[in-house]
Coordinates of C-alpha atoms in Angstrom, one line a residue:
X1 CA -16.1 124.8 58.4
X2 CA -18.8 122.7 56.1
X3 CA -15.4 122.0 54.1
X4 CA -13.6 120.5 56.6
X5 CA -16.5 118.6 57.7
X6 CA -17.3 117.2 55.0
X7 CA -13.4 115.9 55.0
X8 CA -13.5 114.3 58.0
X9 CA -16.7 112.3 57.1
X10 CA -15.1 111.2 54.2
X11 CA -11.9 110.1 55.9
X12 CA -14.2 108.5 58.8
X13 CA -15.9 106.4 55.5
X14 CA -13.0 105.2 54.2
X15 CA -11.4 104.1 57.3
X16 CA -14.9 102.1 58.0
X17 CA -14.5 100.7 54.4
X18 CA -10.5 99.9 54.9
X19 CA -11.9 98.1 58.6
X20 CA -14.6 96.3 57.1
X21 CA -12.2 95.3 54.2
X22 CA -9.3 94.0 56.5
X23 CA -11.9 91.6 58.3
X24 CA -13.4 90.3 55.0
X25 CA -9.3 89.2 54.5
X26 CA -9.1 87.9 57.9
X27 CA -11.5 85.6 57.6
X28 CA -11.0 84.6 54.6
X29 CA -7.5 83.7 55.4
X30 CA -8.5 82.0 58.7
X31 CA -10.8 80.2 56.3
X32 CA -7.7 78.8 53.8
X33 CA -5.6 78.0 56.6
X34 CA -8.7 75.5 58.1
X35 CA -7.5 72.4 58.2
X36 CA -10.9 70.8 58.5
X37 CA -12.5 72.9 55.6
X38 CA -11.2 74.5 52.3
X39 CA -7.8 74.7 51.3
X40 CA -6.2 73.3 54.4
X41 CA -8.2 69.8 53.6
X42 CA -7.6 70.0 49.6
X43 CA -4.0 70.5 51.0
X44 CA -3.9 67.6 53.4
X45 CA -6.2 65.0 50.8
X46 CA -3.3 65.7 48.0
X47 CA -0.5 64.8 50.7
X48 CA -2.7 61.5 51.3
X49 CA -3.3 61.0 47.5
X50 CA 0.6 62.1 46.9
X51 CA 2.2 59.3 49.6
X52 CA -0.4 56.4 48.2
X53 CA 0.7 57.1 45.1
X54 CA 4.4 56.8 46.1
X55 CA 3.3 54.0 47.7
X56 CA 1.7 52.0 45.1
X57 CA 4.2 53.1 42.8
X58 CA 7.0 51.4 45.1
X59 CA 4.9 48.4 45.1
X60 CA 4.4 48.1 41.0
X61 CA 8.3 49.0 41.0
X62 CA 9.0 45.5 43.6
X63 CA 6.7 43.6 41.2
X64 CA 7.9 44.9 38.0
X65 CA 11.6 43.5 39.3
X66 CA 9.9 40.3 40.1
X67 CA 8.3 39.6 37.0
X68 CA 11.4 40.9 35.1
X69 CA 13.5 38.1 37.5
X70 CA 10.8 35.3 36.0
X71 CA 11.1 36.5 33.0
X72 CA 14.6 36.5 32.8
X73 CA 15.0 32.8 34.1
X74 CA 12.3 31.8 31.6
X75 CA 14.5 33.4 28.6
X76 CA 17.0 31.1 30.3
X77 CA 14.7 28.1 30.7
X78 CA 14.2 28.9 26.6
X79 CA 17.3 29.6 25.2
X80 CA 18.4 25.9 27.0
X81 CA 15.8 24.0 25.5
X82 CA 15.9 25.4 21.9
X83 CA 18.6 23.0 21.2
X84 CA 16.4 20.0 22.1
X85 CA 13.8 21.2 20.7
X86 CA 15.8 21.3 17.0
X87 CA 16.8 17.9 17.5
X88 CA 13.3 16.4 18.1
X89 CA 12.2 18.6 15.2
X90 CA 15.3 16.9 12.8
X91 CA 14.2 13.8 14.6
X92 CA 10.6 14.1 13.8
X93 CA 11.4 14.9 9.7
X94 CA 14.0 12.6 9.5
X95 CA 10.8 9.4 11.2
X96 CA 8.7 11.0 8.4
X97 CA 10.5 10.8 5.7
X98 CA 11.6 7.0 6.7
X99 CA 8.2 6.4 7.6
X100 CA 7.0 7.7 3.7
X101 CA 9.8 5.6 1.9
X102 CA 8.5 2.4 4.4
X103 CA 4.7 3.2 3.2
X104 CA 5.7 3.1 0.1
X105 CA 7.8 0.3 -0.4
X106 CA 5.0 -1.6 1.0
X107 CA 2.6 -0.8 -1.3
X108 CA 4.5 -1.3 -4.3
X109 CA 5.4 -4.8 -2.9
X110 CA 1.5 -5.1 -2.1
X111 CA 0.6 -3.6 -5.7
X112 CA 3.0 -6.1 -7.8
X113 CA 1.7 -9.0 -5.9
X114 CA -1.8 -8.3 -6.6
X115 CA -0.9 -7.6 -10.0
X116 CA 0.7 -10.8 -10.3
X117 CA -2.1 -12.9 -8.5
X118 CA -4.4 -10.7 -10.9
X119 CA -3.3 -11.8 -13.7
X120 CA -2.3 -15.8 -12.7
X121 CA -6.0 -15.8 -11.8
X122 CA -6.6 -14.7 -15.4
X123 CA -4.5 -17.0 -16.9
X124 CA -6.0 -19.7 -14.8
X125 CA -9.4 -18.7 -16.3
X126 CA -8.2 -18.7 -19.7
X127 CA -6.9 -22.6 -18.8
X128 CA -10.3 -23.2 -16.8
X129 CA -12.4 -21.9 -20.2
X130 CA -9.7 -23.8 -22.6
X131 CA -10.4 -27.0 -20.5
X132 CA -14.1 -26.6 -20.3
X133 CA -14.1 -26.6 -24.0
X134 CA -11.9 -29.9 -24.3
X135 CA -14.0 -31.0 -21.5
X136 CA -17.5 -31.0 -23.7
X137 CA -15.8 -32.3 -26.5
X138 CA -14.7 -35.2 -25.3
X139 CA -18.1 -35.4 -23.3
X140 CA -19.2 -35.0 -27.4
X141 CA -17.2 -37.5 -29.3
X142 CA -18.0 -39.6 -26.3
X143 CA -22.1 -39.8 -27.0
X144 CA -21.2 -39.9 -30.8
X145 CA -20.9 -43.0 -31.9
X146 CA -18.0 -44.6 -33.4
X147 CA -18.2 -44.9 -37.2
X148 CA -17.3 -47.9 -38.4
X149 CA -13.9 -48.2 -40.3
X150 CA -14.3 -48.7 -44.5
X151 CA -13.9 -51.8 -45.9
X152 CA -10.9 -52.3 -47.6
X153 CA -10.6 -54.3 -50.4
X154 CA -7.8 -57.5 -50.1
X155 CA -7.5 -60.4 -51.0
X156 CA -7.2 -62.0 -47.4
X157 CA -9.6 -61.8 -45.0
X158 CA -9.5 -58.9 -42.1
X159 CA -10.4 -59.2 -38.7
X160 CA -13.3 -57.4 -37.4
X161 CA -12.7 -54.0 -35.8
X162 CA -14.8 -53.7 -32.2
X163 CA -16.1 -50.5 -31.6
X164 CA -14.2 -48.6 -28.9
X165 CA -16.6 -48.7 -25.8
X166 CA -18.1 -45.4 -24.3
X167 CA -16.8 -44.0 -20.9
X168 CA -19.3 -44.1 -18.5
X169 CA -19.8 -42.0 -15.1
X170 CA -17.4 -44.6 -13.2
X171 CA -14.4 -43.8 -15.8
X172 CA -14.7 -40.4 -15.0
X173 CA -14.6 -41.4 -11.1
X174 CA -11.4 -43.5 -11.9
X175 CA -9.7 -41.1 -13.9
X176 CA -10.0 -38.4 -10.6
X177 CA -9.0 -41.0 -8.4
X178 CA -5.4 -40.9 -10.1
X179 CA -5.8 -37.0 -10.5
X180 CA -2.5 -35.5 -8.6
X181 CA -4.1 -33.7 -5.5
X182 CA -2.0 -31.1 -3.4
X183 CA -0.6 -33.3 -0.5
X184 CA -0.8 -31.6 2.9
X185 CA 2.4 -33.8 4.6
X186 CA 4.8 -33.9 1.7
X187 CA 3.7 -31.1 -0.8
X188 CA 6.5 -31.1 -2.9
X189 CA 6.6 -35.1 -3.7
X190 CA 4.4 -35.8 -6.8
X191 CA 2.1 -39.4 -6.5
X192 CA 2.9 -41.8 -9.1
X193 CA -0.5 -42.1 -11.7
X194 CA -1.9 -45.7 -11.5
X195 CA -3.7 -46.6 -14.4
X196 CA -6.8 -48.8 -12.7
X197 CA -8.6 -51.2 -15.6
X198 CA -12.2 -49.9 -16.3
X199 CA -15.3 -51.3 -18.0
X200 CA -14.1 -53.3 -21.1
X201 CA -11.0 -54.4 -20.2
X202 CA -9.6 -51.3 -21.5
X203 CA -7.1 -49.0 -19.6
X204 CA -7.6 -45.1 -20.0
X205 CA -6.0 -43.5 -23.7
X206 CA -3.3 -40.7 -22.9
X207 CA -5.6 -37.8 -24.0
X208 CA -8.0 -38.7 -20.9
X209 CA -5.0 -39.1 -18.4
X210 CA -3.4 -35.8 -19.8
X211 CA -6.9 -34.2 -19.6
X212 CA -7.7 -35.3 -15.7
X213 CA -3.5 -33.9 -15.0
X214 CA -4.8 -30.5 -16.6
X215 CA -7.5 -30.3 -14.7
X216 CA -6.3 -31.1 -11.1
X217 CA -3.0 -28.7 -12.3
X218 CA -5.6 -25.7 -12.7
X219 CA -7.3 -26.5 -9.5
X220 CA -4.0 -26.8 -7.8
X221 CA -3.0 -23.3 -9.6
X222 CA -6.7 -21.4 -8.0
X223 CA -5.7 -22.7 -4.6
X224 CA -2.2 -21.1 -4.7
X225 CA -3.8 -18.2 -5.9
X226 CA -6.2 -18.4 -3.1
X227 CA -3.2 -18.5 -0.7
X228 CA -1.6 -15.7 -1.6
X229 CA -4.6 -13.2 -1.9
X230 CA -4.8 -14.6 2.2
X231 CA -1.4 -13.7 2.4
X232 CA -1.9 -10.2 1.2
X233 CA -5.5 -9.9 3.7
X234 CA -7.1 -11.1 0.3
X235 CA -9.3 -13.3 2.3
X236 CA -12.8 -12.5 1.5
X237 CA -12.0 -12.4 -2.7
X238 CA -13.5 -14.8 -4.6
X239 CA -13.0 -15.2 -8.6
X240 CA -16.2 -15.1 -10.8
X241 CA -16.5 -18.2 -12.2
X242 CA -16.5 -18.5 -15.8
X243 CA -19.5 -18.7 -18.0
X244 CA -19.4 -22.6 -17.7
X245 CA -22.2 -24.6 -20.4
X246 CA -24.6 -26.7 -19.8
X247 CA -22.4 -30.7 -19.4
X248 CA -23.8 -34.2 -19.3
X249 CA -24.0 -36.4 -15.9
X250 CA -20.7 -38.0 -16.6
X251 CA -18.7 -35.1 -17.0
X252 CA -20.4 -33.1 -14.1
X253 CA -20.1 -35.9 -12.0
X254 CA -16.1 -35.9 -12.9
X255 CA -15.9 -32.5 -11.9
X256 CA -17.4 -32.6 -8.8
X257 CA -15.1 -35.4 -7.5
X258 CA -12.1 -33.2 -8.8
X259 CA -13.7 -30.2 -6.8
X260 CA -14.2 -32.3 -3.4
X261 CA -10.9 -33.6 -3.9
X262 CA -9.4 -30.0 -4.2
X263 CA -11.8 -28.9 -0.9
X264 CA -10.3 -31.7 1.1
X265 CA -6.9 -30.8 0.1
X266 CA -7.3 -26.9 0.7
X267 CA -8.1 -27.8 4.4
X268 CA -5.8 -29.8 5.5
X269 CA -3.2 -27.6 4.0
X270 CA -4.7 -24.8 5.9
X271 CA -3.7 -25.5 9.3
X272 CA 0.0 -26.2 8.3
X273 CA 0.2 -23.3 6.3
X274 CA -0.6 -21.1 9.4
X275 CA 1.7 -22.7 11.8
X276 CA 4.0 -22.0 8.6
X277 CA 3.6 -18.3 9.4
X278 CA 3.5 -18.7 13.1
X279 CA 6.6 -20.3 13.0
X280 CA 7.8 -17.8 10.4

């Protein structure tokens, strides 16, 4: 009797347990299948987050064809203007290289003619120091005075000798007067030397005329070499002057009529030398 008791209280405890169990399921069930809790709104947020996926994926797909469209026509836009773009490069080398062999053509050209005035404006120092020196002697043998000639014995009488008269600052004034100065009208035409009497009755000896010629050459010589350093934007050069000693009155006043002579001339051959070029 206690046995079977004791059976049926254990059955009656394990059907309360197998109860008690069955509604711990059932609401944990009704718990997953909540749609506004648990599972059942995991569930639904992943079917939101799955579909704006798709749909952002669809949109990146639409502009991934777009841009791949662009791109396309751009590869197009390239591939049409490569050619041009080789012929302006060739164009561009070939300018260059013309542009080099130009450059330096012109400053050879520019070299060789300062080379050449270079040295013409050393040769016409050389003249201007060589004629300096002939310049004070003559201003020398000029003060000196004339030594009378020997007597010669014979047996008829001679007639006196005169001393030959000094040159003065007015013989050195004539002799530039018939100086030949550049012309401005007809350059090329040389102007006949007059030979003007001086103090004495006495015309001017051939050293003095050949003298006054070299010296109005030399001058004529440093103003074409002034021109052509102009030419060759040479305008602001100016020779040093050579180491010139100390001269006499007569002589400086010579060459200071030569050197306003050759001033005068220079400018009025400016102006028709630049409507030269103009013209040119």
């Amino acid at each position: 009797m206690i046995m079977s008791t004791a059976f049926d209280f254990a059955l009656l405890f394990i059907s309360t347990c197998s109860a008690f169990y069955c509604w711990t399921l059932s609401r944990r069930l009704h718990a997953l299948q909540n749609l506004r809790k648990g599972v059942g709104q995991a569930m639904v947020n992943l079917t939101k987050s799955v579909s704006s996926v798709e749909a952002n994926a669809a949109k990146l797909n639409r502009e991934a064809l777009a841009a791949v469209s662009e791109l396309r026509i751009m590869l197009s836009k390239v591939d049409a203007s490569e050619e041009k773009v080789d012929i302006l490069l060739e164009t561009m080398e070939r300018q260059a290289r013309e542009t080099w062999k130009e450059y330096k053509a012109k400053t050879g050209e520019a070299t060789e003619r300062l080379d050449a005035a270079y040295k013409s404006l050393t040769d016409g120092l050389t003249e201007a120091r060589d004629l300096t020196k002939l310049i004070e002697e003559k201003s020398k043998e000029i003060k000196a005075p004339a030594a009378p000639p020997a007597p010669q014995p014979v047996l008829r009488p001679q007639p006196e000798v005169q001393p030959q008269p000094q040159l003065k600052a007015q013989d050195y004034e004539a002799a530039a007067d018939i100086a030949p100065v550049r012309e401005t009208e007809a350059p090329r035409q040389r102007p006949a030397v007059r030979r003007p009497q001086i103090s004495g009755d006495r015309e001017m000896t051939a050293r003095e005329v050949a003298l006054a010629r070299a010296l109005a050459a030399q001058r004529a010589k440093e103003a074409a070499v002034r021109k052509a350093a102009q030419q060759d934007d040479l305008a602001n050069y100016t020779p040093e002057a050579p180491a010139m000693p100390p001269r006499d009155d007569a002589v400086a006043s010579f060459a200071r009529r030569l050197r306003q002579k050759q001033g005068q001339a220079s400018l009025k051959q400016a102006p028709l030398d630049r409507g030269r070029q103009a013209k040119a």
